[in-house]
Amino acid sequence: MRGAILATAAALAGTAVADVHMRRHAHEGLHNRGLHHSSAIPKPEESCGCTTEVITYWGEPTMVPIEVPTSTVTSETTTTVESTSYTTITVTATSESPEVTLPTPGVTSFTETGTYTIPATTITVTDTTTVCGATTTDLPSGTHTYGGVTTIVETATTITCPIATVKPSGSTVTSIIELTTYVCPTPGTYTINPTTTYVPTETVIVYPTPATITPGTYTNPASTITVTRTDYTYVCPYTNVNEPTAEPTAEPTSEPTSSVPAAVPSSTSTSTATSVPVATSGPGLGMTFTPYETNGECMSKANVIKNVGIIKEKGFTHVRVYGTDCYTLEYVGAACKTHGLKMILGVFIDGSGIGDAVHSQVNDIASWAQWDIVALISAGNEAVTNGFVQPGDLAAFVTSAKATWAAAGYTGEVTVAEAINPWLEHGSTLCSVVDVIGANLHPFFNAEFSASQAGELVSNQIRDIKAVCPGKDLINLETGWPNAGLANGKAIPSPSEQAIAIKSLVEKVGSVSVFFSYSDDAWKSKFQSSDQFKVETHWGCIDQF
């Protein structure tokens, strides 16, 4: 079958369009529905009594006094930063010359449309340093608040953390890192040093974010982009090509992971580097799960724990989620701890692109920080596949999100979940920023293959994608077969065909696959007008195991 399967992109060219068009609406609804909670939605069943408040920063930021030497002699300045409720952290800054070249993301603005090539760059870093990264977001007209560092405190306290800001010097504006002390008068969630701005029309802005650079060799790969807007800004990230893998330790460490403390209390759990998740027993790596009832309302904590328990009973070791709404982190996290499962977290990017809602999810995960049960984080689900973001913008976002999570203590893997075509077409951009390849491989959407060939097709797709990103492992973050709907050529949806396809997938690729999905998603029925094969509500497969 290799001759038929090798032309993966060609075989999918006519059929993958249906997948893109259909699934974007269903996932869009999944995310948007969770952006606001009705009064009928149960509150988190937690006992900490935390509340969320927004307050204004009090006073000027506290600067860390660091002398810049005028010679090449290494100088070291140490400042002790104290938090009233947690631990004392020592901050050390070392420099060898007045100017040190660091791999901060390259930002390029284009005033004319056209096709541009950005050359490759390589930089070697010898010292760990916290610097200003760059985050880009597309703001519609209106007033918006973005950026800042988010933290959760369980008692009144004072927190010292790094912030990225800009300082004018004559006609030049420079992005810098400062340490600022922030007073949290009551328990709750605080965003420190956000920016509020008004834009009269839709505008792409770039703002600084803290990023920790560790020793290593970094590459900024060559990129070719097509600009269709005259105000387009492109952020090209660097990637550490020889980043060492942290050795596992016998016990969790309470030391910070960077030389500058993040706005996360020291009581937050920490994690050692994790290996790529692989199923060692059972039918597959994991099962996707969305905490929604059939009517679209948020599932209660008790029901989440019960359903995740069934996933455990079926032999799976991982649960994949897509975002942070409906108390996903709190409820599914508690369920996974109860049943001894690992989580594959997700940040969901919808048609509005990488805006405040997306960055809020990143901060939610950083503040939650239960890294001991996190096996992997996917910074986006089919965002490029659906045309919501450009590959370069997604790559920049991944770099920024990884820095935020690293500052909060996460040392595990980060990826993005995309269908096969974006990996084959944009591998040079995406491969460099992910730790492991994350793919959503659904054999049903190739009309040339039947249910019995599902595992063979996906196995060859995995081989083809890994050839684009040599040296990287791959996790199949979504795979399955619908149990009802309309036929797509040789691909026929029914309970019996689903059973055949699942058996084939388990045999061929089960150890690296997350099966989609735990149950039928009846709440997606409102999107059936754009569902070509009428299958979107019929992927539930837990009973097949």
Coordinates of C-alpha atoms in Angstrom, one line a residue:
M1 CA 0.0 0.0 0.0
R2 CA 3.0 2.3 0.2
G3 CA 2.4 3.7 -3.3
A4 CA -1.1 4.8 -2.3
I5 CA -0.2 6.0 1.1
L6 CA 3.1 7.8 0.5
A7 CA 1.3 10.5 -1.4
T8 CA -0.3 11.5 1.9
A9 CA -0.7 15.2 1.1
A10 CA -2.0 14.5 -2.4
A11 CA -4.5 11.9 -1.2
L12 CA -5.7 14.3 1.5
A13 CA -5.8 17.4 -0.8
G14 CA -9.4 16.8 -1.9
T15 CA -10.7 15.3 1.4
A16 CA -8.9 17.2 4.1
V17 CA -10.8 20.4 3.2
A18 CA -14.0 18.8 4.6
D19 CA -12.1 18.1 7.8
V20 CA -10.9 21.6 8.2
H21 CA -14.2 23.3 7.4
M22 CA -16.3 21.0 9.5
R23 CA -14.1 20.7 12.6
R24 CA -13.3 24.4 12.9
H25 CA -16.9 25.3 13.7
A26 CA -17.3 22.5 16.3
H27 CA -14.1 23.5 18.2
E28 CA -14.9 27.2 17.9
G29 CA -18.2 26.5 19.6
L30 CA -16.4 24.5 22.3
H31 CA -14.2 27.4 23.2
N32 CA -16.6 30.3 22.9
R33 CA -19.3 28.6 24.9
G34 CA -16.9 28.4 27.8
L35 CA -15.9 32.0 27.8
H36 CA -18.8 32.9 30.1
H37 CA -20.5 30.9 32.7
S38 CA -24.2 31.1 33.4
S39 CA -25.6 31.3 36.9
A40 CA -26.6 27.7 36.7
I41 CA -23.0 26.5 36.3
P42 CA -21.6 25.1 39.6
K43 CA -18.8 27.0 41.3
P44 CA -15.5 25.3 41.9
E45 CA -15.7 22.9 44.8
E46 CA -12.5 24.1 46.4
S47 CA -11.8 25.1 50.0
C48 CA -9.2 27.8 49.6
G49 CA -11.8 30.6 49.4
C50 CA -9.8 32.4 46.7
T51 CA -11.4 35.2 44.8
T52 CA -10.3 37.1 41.7
E53 CA -9.8 40.8 42.0
V54 CA -8.2 43.4 39.7
I55 CA -6.3 46.2 41.5
T56 CA -4.1 49.0 40.4
Y57 CA -0.3 48.7 40.9
W58 CA 0.8 50.7 43.9
G59 CA 4.0 52.7 43.6
E60 CA 6.9 52.7 41.3
P61 CA 8.6 49.4 40.3
T62 CA 11.6 48.4 42.3
M63 CA 14.7 48.2 40.2
V64 CA 17.4 45.6 40.7
P65 CA 20.8 47.4 40.9
I66 CA 23.1 45.8 38.4
E67 CA 26.4 47.4 37.5
V68 CA 27.4 47.2 33.8
P69 CA 31.2 46.7 33.6
T70 CA 33.2 48.8 31.2
S71 CA 35.8 46.1 30.7
T72 CA 35.6 42.4 29.8
V73 CA 36.2 41.3 33.4
T74 CA 33.2 39.3 34.7
S75 CA 31.2 41.1 37.4
E76 CA 28.5 39.6 39.6
T77 CA 25.8 41.4 41.5
T78 CA 23.6 39.6 44.1
T79 CA 20.3 40.9 45.4
T80 CA 18.1 39.1 47.9
V81 CA 14.4 39.4 47.3
E82 CA 12.0 38.5 50.1
S83 CA 8.4 37.5 50.0
T84 CA 6.5 37.9 53.3
S85 CA 4.6 34.6 53.0
Y86 CA 7.0 32.3 51.1
T87 CA 10.7 31.8 50.6
T88 CA 13.7 34.0 50.1
I89 CA 15.2 33.9 46.6
T90 CA 18.7 35.0 45.6
V91 CA 18.9 36.8 42.2
T92 CA 22.3 36.7 40.5
A93 CA 23.1 38.7 37.3
T94 CA 26.4 38.1 35.5
S95 CA 27.7 39.9 32.4
E96 CA 31.1 39.8 30.6
S97 CA 30.8 42.9 28.5
P98 CA 28.6 46.0 28.3
E99 CA 26.5 44.3 25.6
V100 CA 25.5 40.6 25.4
T101 CA 23.8 39.3 22.3
L102 CA 20.8 37.1 23.3
P103 CA 18.3 35.1 21.2
T104 CA 15.3 37.4 21.8
P105 CA 12.6 36.9 19.1
G106 CA 13.3 38.8 15.9
V107 CA 10.5 41.3 15.2
T108 CA 10.0 42.5 11.6
S109 CA 7.4 45.0 10.5
F110 CA 6.3 45.2 6.9
T111 CA 4.8 48.4 5.3
E112 CA 4.2 46.8 1.9
T113 CA 2.6 43.6 0.8
G114 CA 4.6 40.8 -0.9
T115 CA 6.7 37.7 -0.2
Y116 CA 9.7 38.1 2.1
T117 CA 12.6 35.8 3.1
I118 CA 14.1 36.3 6.6
P119 CA 17.6 34.8 6.8
A120 CA 18.7 32.2 9.4
T121 CA 20.7 33.3 12.5
T122 CA 22.7 31.3 15.1
I123 CA 23.6 32.6 18.6
T124 CA 25.5 30.9 21.4
V125 CA 24.6 31.8 25.0
T126 CA 26.8 30.9 28.0
D127 CA 24.9 32.4 31.0
T128 CA 21.3 32.0 32.1
T129 CA 19.6 35.4 31.7
T130 CA 16.0 36.7 31.9
V131 CA 15.3 39.0 28.9
C132 CA 12.5 40.6 27.1
G133 CA 10.7 38.3 24.7
A134 CA 8.1 39.5 22.2
T135 CA 4.5 38.6 22.0
T136 CA 2.2 39.6 19.1
T137 CA -1.5 40.0 19.1
D138 CA -4.2 41.2 16.8
L139 CA -6.5 43.7 18.5
P140 CA -9.9 44.7 17.1
S141 CA -11.0 48.3 17.5
G142 CA -11.7 49.3 21.1
T143 CA -10.0 49.4 24.5
H144 CA -8.0 46.3 25.5
T145 CA -5.9 45.1 28.5
Y146 CA -3.1 42.6 27.7
G147 CA 0.2 41.3 29.0
G148 CA 1.3 41.4 32.5
V149 CA 2.2 38.5 34.9
T150 CA -0.7 36.6 36.6
T151 CA -0.4 35.0 40.0
I152 CA -2.8 33.4 42.6
V153 CA -2.2 33.9 46.3
E154 CA -4.0 32.2 49.1
T155 CA -3.3 34.9 51.7
A156 CA -2.5 38.6 51.9
T157 CA 1.2 38.8 50.8
T158 CA 3.8 40.8 48.9
I159 CA 5.2 39.3 45.8
T160 CA 8.4 40.3 43.9
C161 CA 8.5 39.2 40.3
P162 CA 10.1 40.0 36.9
I163 CA 8.1 42.2 34.5
A164 CA 8.8 43.2 31.0
T165 CA 8.4 46.9 30.3
V166 CA 9.5 49.6 27.9
K167 CA 11.6 52.7 28.8
P168 CA 12.1 55.8 26.6
S169 CA 15.6 57.2 26.2
G170 CA 15.6 60.2 24.0
S171 CA 14.0 59.1 20.7
T172 CA 14.6 55.4 21.4
V173 CA 12.2 53.1 23.3
T174 CA 13.9 50.0 24.8
S175 CA 12.3 46.8 26.2
I176 CA 13.8 45.9 29.6
I177 CA 13.3 43.5 32.5
E178 CA 12.6 44.9 36.0
L179 CA 11.8 43.4 39.3
T180 CA 8.7 44.8 40.8
T181 CA 7.1 44.4 44.3
Y182 CA 3.4 44.0 44.3
V183 CA 1.1 44.1 47.4
C184 CA -1.7 41.5 47.4
P185 CA -4.0 42.7 50.2
T186 CA -6.4 39.7 50.1
P187 CA -6.4 36.2 48.7
G188 CA -7.1 36.1 44.9
T189 CA -5.8 36.3 41.4
Y190 CA -3.8 39.3 40.4
T191 CA -2.4 40.5 37.1
I192 CA 0.7 42.5 37.6
N193 CA 1.8 45.3 35.3
P194 CA -0.7 44.8 32.4
T195 CA -1.1 47.3 29.6
T196 CA -4.3 49.0 28.6
T197 CA -4.6 50.6 25.2
Y198 CA -7.2 51.9 22.8
V199 CA -6.9 51.2 19.1
P200 CA -9.3 53.0 16.6
T201 CA -9.1 50.2 14.0
E202 CA -7.9 46.5 14.0
T203 CA -4.2 46.7 14.8
V204 CA -1.3 44.1 15.3
I205 CA 0.7 45.1 18.3
V206 CA 3.9 43.6 19.8
Y207 CA 4.6 43.9 23.5
P208 CA 7.5 42.6 25.7
T209 CA 7.2 39.5 27.9
P210 CA 9.7 38.0 30.3
A211 CA 11.7 35.1 28.9
T212 CA 14.4 33.1 30.5
I213 CA 17.4 32.2 28.2
T214 CA 19.5 29.2 29.3
P215 CA 23.0 28.3 28.0
G216 CA 23.0 26.7 24.6
T217 CA 23.2 27.3 20.9
Y218 CA 20.1 28.9 19.4
T219 CA 18.9 29.1 15.8
N220 CA 16.5 31.4 14.2
P221 CA 15.5 29.4 11.1
A222 CA 15.2 31.0 7.7
S223 CA 11.5 31.8 7.0
T224 CA 9.6 32.8 3.9
I225 CA 6.3 34.6 4.6
T226 CA 3.6 36.2 2.4
V227 CA 2.4 39.6 3.7
T228 CA -1.1 40.6 2.8
R229 CA -1.5 43.6 5.2
T230 CA 0.6 46.8 5.2
D231 CA 0.7 46.8 9.1
Y232 CA 1.8 43.2 9.5
T233 CA 4.4 42.4 12.2
Y234 CA 6.2 39.0 12.1
V235 CA 7.9 37.6 15.2
C236 CA 10.6 34.9 14.4
P237 CA 11.6 32.9 17.5
Y238 CA 15.0 31.3 18.3
T239 CA 15.1 27.7 19.4
N240 CA 17.8 26.0 21.5
V241 CA 19.2 23.3 19.3
N242 CA 21.3 21.6 22.0
E243 CA 19.2 22.1 25.1
P244 CA 20.3 19.6 27.7
T245 CA 17.7 17.3 29.3
A246 CA 17.3 17.7 33.0
E247 CA 18.2 14.7 35.1
P248 CA 15.3 13.3 37.2
T249 CA 15.6 13.9 40.9
A250 CA 14.4 11.7 43.7
E251 CA 12.3 14.5 45.3
P252 CA 10.7 17.7 43.9
T253 CA 12.9 20.8 44.4
S254 CA 11.6 24.0 45.8
E255 CA 14.3 26.1 44.0
P256 CA 13.2 28.4 41.2
T257 CA 14.0 27.3 37.6
S258 CA 15.4 30.6 36.5
S259 CA 17.8 33.2 38.0
V260 CA 14.9 35.7 38.4
P261 CA 11.8 34.7 40.4
A262 CA 8.4 34.4 38.7
A263 CA 5.2 35.7 40.1
V264 CA 4.3 32.3 41.5
P265 CA 4.4 31.4 45.3
S266 CA 7.1 29.0 46.2
S267 CA 4.5 26.6 47.5
T268 CA 3.5 25.8 43.8
S269 CA 4.5 22.3 42.9
T270 CA 7.5 21.8 40.7
S271 CA 8.5 19.2 38.2
T272 CA 11.5 17.5 36.7
A273 CA 11.8 17.0 32.9
T274 CA 9.4 14.4 31.6
S275 CA 9.9 11.9 28.8
V276 CA 7.6 11.8 25.8
P277 CA 4.3 10.1 26.9
V278 CA 4.0 6.6 25.6
A279 CA 1.5 3.9 26.5
T280 CA 3.2 1.1 28.4
S281 CA 0.0 -0.9 28.9
G282 CA -3.7 -0.8 27.9
P283 CA -5.2 -0.2 24.5
G284 CA -3.7 3.2 23.8
L285 CA -1.9 6.3 25.2
G286 CA -5.0 8.2 26.3
M287 CA -8.6 9.5 25.6
T288 CA -9.8 13.0 24.8
F289 CA -12.2 14.5 27.3
T290 CA -14.3 17.7 27.4
P291 CA -16.1 18.5 30.7
Y292 CA -19.5 19.3 29.1
E293 CA -22.9 17.8 29.5
T294 CA -24.9 16.8 26.4
N295 CA -26.8 20.2 26.6
G296 CA -23.5 22.1 26.6
E297 CA -23.5 23.1 30.3
C298 CA -20.4 22.5 32.4
M299 CA -20.1 19.1 33.9
S300 CA -20.2 18.9 37.7
K301 CA -17.0 17.9 39.5
A302 CA -18.6 14.6 40.7
N303 CA -19.5 13.7 37.1
V304 CA -16.0 14.6 35.9
I305 CA -14.4 12.4 38.5
K306 CA -16.8 9.5 37.7
N307 CA -16.2 9.7 33.9
V308 CA -12.4 10.0 34.2
G309 CA -12.6 7.0 36.4
I310 CA -14.1 5.0 33.5
I311 CA -11.1 6.1 31.3
K312 CA -8.9 4.7 34.0
E313 CA -10.9 1.4 34.1
K314 CA -10.5 1.0 30.3
G315 CA -6.7 0.9 30.7
F316 CA -5.7 4.4 29.6
T317 CA -3.0 6.4 31.3
H318 CA -3.6 9.9 30.0
V319 CA -6.5 12.3 29.6
R320 CA -6.3 15.1 26.9
V321 CA -8.2 18.3 27.4
Y322 CA -8.4 21.4 25.1
G323 CA -8.6 24.5 27.2
T324 CA -9.1 25.9 30.7
D325 CA -12.9 26.7 30.6
C326 CA -15.5 24.9 32.7
Y327 CA -13.0 24.4 35.5
T328 CA -11.1 22.0 33.4
L329 CA -7.8 22.4 35.3
E330 CA -9.5 22.1 38.7
Y331 CA -12.0 19.4 38.0
V332 CA -10.1 17.2 35.5
G333 CA -7.0 17.7 37.5
A334 CA -8.6 16.5 40.7
A335 CA -10.1 13.5 38.8
C336 CA -6.6 12.6 37.4
K337 CA -5.1 12.8 40.9
T338 CA -7.9 10.6 42.3
H339 CA -7.4 7.9 39.6
G340 CA -3.7 8.2 39.1
L341 CA -3.7 9.5 35.5
K342 CA -1.6 12.1 33.7
M343 CA -3.0 15.1 31.8
I344 CA -2.2 16.4 28.4
L345 CA -3.2 20.1 28.7
G346 CA -4.3 22.4 25.9
V347 CA -4.6 26.1 25.0
F348 CA -7.4 26.7 22.6
I349 CA -7.0 29.2 19.8
D350 CA -10.2 30.1 17.9
G351 CA -11.0 32.4 14.9
S352 CA -10.1 35.5 16.9
G353 CA -6.4 34.5 16.8
I354 CA -3.8 34.9 19.5
G355 CA -5.4 37.5 21.7
D356 CA -6.1 38.2 25.4
A357 CA -8.3 35.1 25.8
V358 CA -5.4 32.8 24.6
H359 CA -2.8 34.5 26.9
S360 CA -5.3 34.2 29.7
Q361 CA -5.3 30.4 29.3
V362 CA -1.5 30.4 29.3
N363 CA -1.5 32.3 32.6
D364 CA -4.3 30.1 34.0
I365 CA -2.1 27.0 33.4
A366 CA 1.0 28.8 34.9
S367 CA -1.0 29.8 38.0
W368 CA -2.5 26.3 38.5
A369 CA 0.9 24.7 38.1
Q370 CA 0.1 21.1 39.1
W371 CA 3.1 19.9 37.1
D372 CA 3.3 16.5 38.8
I373 CA 0.3 15.3 36.8
V374 CA 1.1 17.1 33.5
A375 CA 2.7 14.9 30.7
L376 CA 2.5 17.4 27.9
I377 CA 1.0 20.8 26.9
S378 CA -0.4 21.5 23.4
A379 CA -0.2 25.3 22.7
G380 CA -3.1 25.3 20.2
N381 CA -5.3 22.8 18.4
E382 CA -5.5 23.0 14.6
A383 CA -5.0 26.7 14.7
V384 CA -3.0 26.7 11.4
T385 CA -5.1 23.9 10.0
N386 CA -8.2 26.1 10.3
G387 CA -6.4 29.3 9.1
F388 CA -6.8 31.0 12.5
V389 CA -3.1 31.9 12.7
Q390 CA 0.0 31.9 10.4
P391 CA 2.7 29.3 11.2
G392 CA 5.3 32.0 12.2
D393 CA 2.8 33.6 14.6
L394 CA 2.0 30.2 16.2
A395 CA 5.7 29.5 16.5
A396 CA 6.3 32.8 18.3
F397 CA 3.4 32.1 20.6
V398 CA 4.8 28.7 21.5
T399 CA 8.1 30.2 22.4
S400 CA 6.4 32.8 24.6
A401 CA 4.1 30.3 26.3
K402 CA 7.0 27.9 27.0
A403 CA 8.9 30.8 28.7
T404 CA 5.8 31.6 30.9
W405 CA 5.4 28.0 32.0
A406 CA 9.1 27.5 32.5
A407 CA 9.1 30.5 34.8
A408 CA 6.3 28.8 36.8
G409 CA 8.3 25.6 37.2
Y410 CA 7.3 23.5 34.2
T411 CA 10.2 21.5 32.7
G412 CA 8.1 19.1 30.5
E413 CA 7.3 19.0 26.8
V414 CA 5.3 21.5 24.8
T415 CA 3.8 20.9 21.3
V416 CA 1.0 22.1 19.0
A417 CA -1.7 19.9 17.6
E418 CA -2.1 20.1 13.8
A419 CA -3.5 17.9 11.0
I420 CA -1.0 16.4 8.6
N421 CA -0.9 19.1 5.9
P422 CA 0.5 22.0 8.1
W423 CA 3.3 19.7 9.3
L424 CA 4.2 18.7 5.7
E425 CA 3.9 22.3 4.4
H426 CA 5.3 24.3 7.4
G427 CA 7.6 21.9 9.1
S428 CA 10.6 24.2 8.8
T429 CA 8.7 26.7 11.0
L430 CA 6.9 24.5 13.4
C431 CA 9.5 21.7 14.1
S432 CA 12.0 24.1 15.6
V433 CA 9.8 25.3 18.4
V434 CA 8.1 22.1 19.6
D435 CA 9.7 19.5 21.9
V436 CA 7.6 16.7 20.3
I437 CA 5.4 16.6 17.2
G438 CA 1.7 16.8 18.0
A439 CA -0.6 15.6 15.2
N440 CA -4.4 15.0 14.8
L441 CA -4.6 12.1 12.4
H442 CA -8.2 11.1 11.4
P443 CA -8.2 8.3 8.8
F444 CA -12.0 8.8 8.2
F445 CA -11.3 11.9 6.2
N446 CA -9.4 10.1 3.5
A447 CA -12.0 8.6 1.1
E448 CA -9.5 6.0 -0.3
F449 CA -9.2 4.0 2.9
S450 CA -11.6 1.8 4.7
A451 CA -12.0 1.2 8.5
S452 CA -9.8 -1.9 8.3
Q453 CA -6.9 0.2 6.8
A454 CA -7.2 3.0 9.5
G455 CA -4.1 1.9 11.4
E456 CA -2.0 1.4 8.3
L457 CA -2.9 4.9 7.0
V458 CA -2.1 6.6 10.2
S459 CA 1.1 4.7 10.7
N460 CA 2.4 5.9 7.3
Q461 CA 1.2 9.4 8.0
I462 CA 3.3 9.4 11.3
R463 CA 6.3 8.2 9.3
D464 CA 5.9 11.0 6.7
I465 CA 5.5 13.7 9.3
K466 CA 8.5 12.5 11.3
A467 CA 10.6 12.7 8.1
V468 CA 9.8 16.5 8.1
C469 CA 11.0 16.9 11.7
P470 CA 14.0 14.5 11.9
G471 CA 15.0 13.5 15.4
K472 CA 11.6 14.3 17.1
D473 CA 9.1 11.9 18.4
L474 CA 5.4 12.2 17.5
I475 CA 2.2 11.9 19.5
N476 CA -1.0 11.3 17.7
L477 CA -3.2 13.6 19.8
E478 CA -6.5 12.8 18.1
T479 CA -7.5 9.7 16.2
G480 CA -10.7 7.6 15.9
W481 CA -13.7 6.8 13.7
P482 CA -17.3 8.1 13.8
N483 CA -20.1 5.7 14.8
A484 CA -22.8 7.4 12.6
G485 CA -23.1 9.8 9.7
L486 CA -22.6 9.8 5.9
A487 CA -20.1 7.8 4.0
N488 CA -16.9 9.4 2.8
G489 CA -16.0 7.1 -0.1
K490 CA -14.6 3.9 1.4
A491 CA -14.8 5.4 4.9
I492 CA -18.2 4.4 6.3
P493 CA -19.3 5.6 9.7
S494 CA -21.2 3.1 11.9
P495 CA -20.7 1.3 15.3
S496 CA -19.4 -1.9 13.5
E497 CA -17.0 0.1 11.3
Q498 CA -15.9 2.1 14.3
A499 CA -15.0 -1.1 16.1
I500 CA -13.0 -2.3 13.1
A501 CA -11.1 1.0 12.8
I502 CA -10.4 1.3 16.5
K503 CA -9.0 -2.3 16.5
S504 CA -6.7 -1.4 13.6
L505 CA -5.6 1.8 15.2
V506 CA -4.8 0.1 18.5
E507 CA -2.7 -2.6 16.8
K508 CA -0.7 -0.2 14.6
V509 CA -0.4 3.1 16.5
G510 CA -2.1 2.6 19.9
S511 CA 1.0 3.3 22.0
V512 CA 1.4 6.8 20.7
S513 CA -2.3 7.7 20.1
V514 CA -5.0 9.6 22.0
F515 CA -8.4 8.4 21.0
F516 CA -11.2 10.8 20.1
S517 CA -13.5 11.0 21.9
Y518 CA -14.8 9.8 25.3
S519 CA -18.4 10.3 24.4
D520 CA -20.6 11.6 21.6
D521 CA -20.7 15.4 21.7
A522 CA -24.5 16.1 21.3
W523 CA -23.8 19.8 22.2
K524 CA -22.1 20.2 18.8
S525 CA -25.4 19.6 16.9
K526 CA -25.8 23.3 16.2
F527 CA -22.8 23.1 13.9
Q528 CA -24.2 20.4 11.7
S529 CA -25.0 22.8 8.9
S530 CA -21.3 23.0 8.2
D531 CA -20.7 19.2 8.9
Q532 CA -20.4 17.7 5.4
F533 CA -20.6 14.0 6.6
K534 CA -22.8 14.7 9.6
V535 CA -20.3 13.0 11.9
E536 CA -19.3 15.7 14.3
T537 CA -21.5 14.6 17.1
H538 CA -20.7 10.9 16.7
W539 CA -17.1 10.2 17.7
G540 CA -17.7 8.8 21.2
C541 CA -15.7 5.5 21.5
I542 CA -15.1 4.7 25.1
D543 CA -17.5 1.7 24.8
Q544 CA -15.2 0.2 22.1
F545 CA -12.5 -0.5 24.7

